[in-house]
GROMACS .gro file of C-alpha atoms in nm:
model
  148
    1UNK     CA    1   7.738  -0.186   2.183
    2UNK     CA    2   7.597  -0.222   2.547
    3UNK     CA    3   7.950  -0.371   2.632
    4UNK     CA    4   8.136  -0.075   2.515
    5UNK     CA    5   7.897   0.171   2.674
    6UNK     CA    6   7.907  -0.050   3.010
    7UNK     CA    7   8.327  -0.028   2.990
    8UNK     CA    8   8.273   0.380   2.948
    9UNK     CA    9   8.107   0.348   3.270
   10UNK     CA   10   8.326   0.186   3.470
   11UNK     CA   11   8.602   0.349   3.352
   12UNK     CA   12   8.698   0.518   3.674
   13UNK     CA   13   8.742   0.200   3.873
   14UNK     CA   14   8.891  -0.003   3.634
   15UNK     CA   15   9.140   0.250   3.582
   16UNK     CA   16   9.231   0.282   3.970
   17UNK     CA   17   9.253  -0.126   3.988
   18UNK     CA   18   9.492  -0.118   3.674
   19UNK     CA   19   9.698   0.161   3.818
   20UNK     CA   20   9.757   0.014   4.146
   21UNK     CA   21   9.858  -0.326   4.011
   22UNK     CA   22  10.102  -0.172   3.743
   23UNK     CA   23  10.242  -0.009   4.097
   24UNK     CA   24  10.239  -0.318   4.263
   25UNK     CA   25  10.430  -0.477   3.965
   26UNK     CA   26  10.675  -0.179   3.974
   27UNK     CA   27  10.730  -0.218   4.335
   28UNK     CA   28  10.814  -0.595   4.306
   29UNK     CA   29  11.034  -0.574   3.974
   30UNK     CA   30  11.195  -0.223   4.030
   31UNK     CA   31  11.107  -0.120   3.704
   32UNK     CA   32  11.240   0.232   3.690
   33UNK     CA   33  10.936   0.464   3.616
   34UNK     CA   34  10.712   0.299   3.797
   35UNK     CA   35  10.868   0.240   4.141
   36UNK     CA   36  10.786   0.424   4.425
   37UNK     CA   37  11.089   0.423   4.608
   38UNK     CA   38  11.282   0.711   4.384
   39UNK     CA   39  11.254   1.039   4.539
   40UNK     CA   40  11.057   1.343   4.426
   41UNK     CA   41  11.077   1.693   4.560
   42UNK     CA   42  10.819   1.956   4.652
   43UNK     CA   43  10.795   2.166   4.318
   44UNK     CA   44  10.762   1.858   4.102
   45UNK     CA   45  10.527   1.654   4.325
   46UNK     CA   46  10.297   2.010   4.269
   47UNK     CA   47  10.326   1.978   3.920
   48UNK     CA   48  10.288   1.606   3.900
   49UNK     CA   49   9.974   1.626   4.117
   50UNK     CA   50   9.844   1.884   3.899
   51UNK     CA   51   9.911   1.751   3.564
   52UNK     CA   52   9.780   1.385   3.648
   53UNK     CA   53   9.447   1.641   3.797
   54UNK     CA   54   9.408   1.762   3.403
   55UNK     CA   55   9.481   1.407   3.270
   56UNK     CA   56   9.222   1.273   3.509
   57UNK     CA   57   8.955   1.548   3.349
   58UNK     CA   58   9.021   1.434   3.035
   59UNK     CA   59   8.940   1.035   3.115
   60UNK     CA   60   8.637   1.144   3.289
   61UNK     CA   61   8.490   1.357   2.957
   62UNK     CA   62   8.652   1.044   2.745
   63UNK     CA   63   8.451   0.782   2.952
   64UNK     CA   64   8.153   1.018   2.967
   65UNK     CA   65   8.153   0.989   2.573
   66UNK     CA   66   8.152   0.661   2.578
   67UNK     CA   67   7.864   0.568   2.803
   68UNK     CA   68   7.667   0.756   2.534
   69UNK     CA   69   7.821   0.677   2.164
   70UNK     CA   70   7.621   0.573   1.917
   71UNK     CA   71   7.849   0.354   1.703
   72UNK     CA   72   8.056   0.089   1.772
   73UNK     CA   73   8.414   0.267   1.591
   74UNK     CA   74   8.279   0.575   1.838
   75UNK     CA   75   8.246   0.367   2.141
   76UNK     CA   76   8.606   0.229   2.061
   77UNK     CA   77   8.785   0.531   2.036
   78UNK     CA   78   8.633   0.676   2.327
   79UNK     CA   79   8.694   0.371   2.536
   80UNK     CA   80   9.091   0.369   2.401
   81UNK     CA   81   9.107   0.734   2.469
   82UNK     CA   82   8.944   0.721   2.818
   83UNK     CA   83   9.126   0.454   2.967
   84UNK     CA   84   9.462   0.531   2.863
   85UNK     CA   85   9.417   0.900   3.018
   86UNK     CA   86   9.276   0.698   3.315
   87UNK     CA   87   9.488   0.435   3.374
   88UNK     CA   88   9.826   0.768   3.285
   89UNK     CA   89   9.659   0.983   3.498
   90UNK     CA   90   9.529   0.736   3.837
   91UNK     CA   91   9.932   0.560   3.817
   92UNK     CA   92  10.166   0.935   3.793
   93UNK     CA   93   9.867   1.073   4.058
   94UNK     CA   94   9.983   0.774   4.323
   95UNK     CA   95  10.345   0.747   4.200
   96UNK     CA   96  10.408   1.148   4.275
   97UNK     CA   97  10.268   1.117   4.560
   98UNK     CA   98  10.446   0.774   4.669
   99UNK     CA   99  10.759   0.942   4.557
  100UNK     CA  100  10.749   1.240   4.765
  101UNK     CA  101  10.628   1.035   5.066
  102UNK     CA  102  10.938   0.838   5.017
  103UNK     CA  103  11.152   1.149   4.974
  104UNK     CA  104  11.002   1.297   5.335
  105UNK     CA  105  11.055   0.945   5.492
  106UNK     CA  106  10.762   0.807   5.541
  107UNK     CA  107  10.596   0.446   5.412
  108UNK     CA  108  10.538   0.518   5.013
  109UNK     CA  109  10.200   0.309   5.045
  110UNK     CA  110  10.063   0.549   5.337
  111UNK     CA  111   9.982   0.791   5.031
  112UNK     CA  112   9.710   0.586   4.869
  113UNK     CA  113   9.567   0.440   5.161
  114UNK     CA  114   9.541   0.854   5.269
  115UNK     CA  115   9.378   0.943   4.960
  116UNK     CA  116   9.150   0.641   4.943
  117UNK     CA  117   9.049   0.673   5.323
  118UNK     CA  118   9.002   1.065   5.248
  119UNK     CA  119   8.741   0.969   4.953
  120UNK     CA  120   8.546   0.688   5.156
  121UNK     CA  121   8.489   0.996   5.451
  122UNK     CA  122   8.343   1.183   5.205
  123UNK     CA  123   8.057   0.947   5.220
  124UNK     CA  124   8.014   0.971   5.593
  125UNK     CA  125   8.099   1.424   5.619
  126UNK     CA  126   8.212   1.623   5.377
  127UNK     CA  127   8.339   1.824   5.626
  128UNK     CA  128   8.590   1.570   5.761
  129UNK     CA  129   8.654   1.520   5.352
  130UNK     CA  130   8.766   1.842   5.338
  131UNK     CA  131   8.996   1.866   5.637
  132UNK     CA  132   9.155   1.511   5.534
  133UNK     CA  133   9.219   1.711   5.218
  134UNK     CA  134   9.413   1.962   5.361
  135UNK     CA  135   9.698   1.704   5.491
  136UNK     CA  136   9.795   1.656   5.136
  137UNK     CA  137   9.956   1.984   5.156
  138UNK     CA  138  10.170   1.836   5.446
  139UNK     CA  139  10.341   1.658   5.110
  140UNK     CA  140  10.456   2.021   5.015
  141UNK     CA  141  10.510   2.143   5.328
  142UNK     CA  142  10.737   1.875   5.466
  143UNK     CA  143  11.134   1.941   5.420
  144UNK     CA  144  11.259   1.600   5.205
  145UNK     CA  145  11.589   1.406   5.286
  146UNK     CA  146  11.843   1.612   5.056
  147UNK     CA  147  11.696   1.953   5.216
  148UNK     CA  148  11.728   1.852   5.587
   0.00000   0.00000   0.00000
């Protein structure tokens, strides 16, 4: 039971690890859904960002469950639930914004290195957080290829 409650707890960075190599793995083989090199426009990388935002709330109450279930069929069914939100929500977070930096021109892996740098900062100013923050509206703001 303490395995279970330990995998609810580390939910959140097991997730990001799986998400990043199943983008990896997309890169290299091209697999279709998975490959950051399609293009994706303003209005869907806002609804993208947002939807893999809800489906990111829902791993985090998921994985808060399971730290705390009392039976092992519990603990399962929380784990299942969490990390499958997680691992959904962490890989269409990066790929829409992956996609839409490829669509404005710019190097598809400069997206999660932006976000990740933006939540390390966090831990030095929140201020500087917040500002970092703001550039990810430059991902909306920024004309793509088939607009120019």
């Amino acid at each position: 039971m303490e395995i279970l409650n330990w995998l609810g707890f580390a939910m959140l960075p097991i997730g990001i690890i799986i998400s990043i190599l199943l983008i990896i793995f997309g890169t290299i083989k091209e697999v279709k859904f998975i490959n950051p090199r399609d293009p994706l426009g303003r209005l869907l990388f806002f609804f993208g960002s947002g939807f893999a935002f809800v489906i990111g709330l829902l791993s985090l109450k998921y994985g808060h469950t399971a730290m705390y279930a009392s039976t092992i069929r519990d603990g399962l069914i929380y784990n299942i639930l969490g990390y499958s939100f997680c691992i959904y929500g962490f890989t269409f977070f990066f790929m829409t914004g992956m996609r839409r930096a490829s669509d404005i021109g710019i190097p598809f892996w400069i997206y999660p290195t932006f976000i990740i740098i933006t939540l390390l900062s966090r831990l030095i100013n929140e201020e500087i957080s917040e500002f970092l923050f703001l550039g990810m509206y430059i991902f909306l703001l920024q004309p793509g290829r088939n607009n120019n």
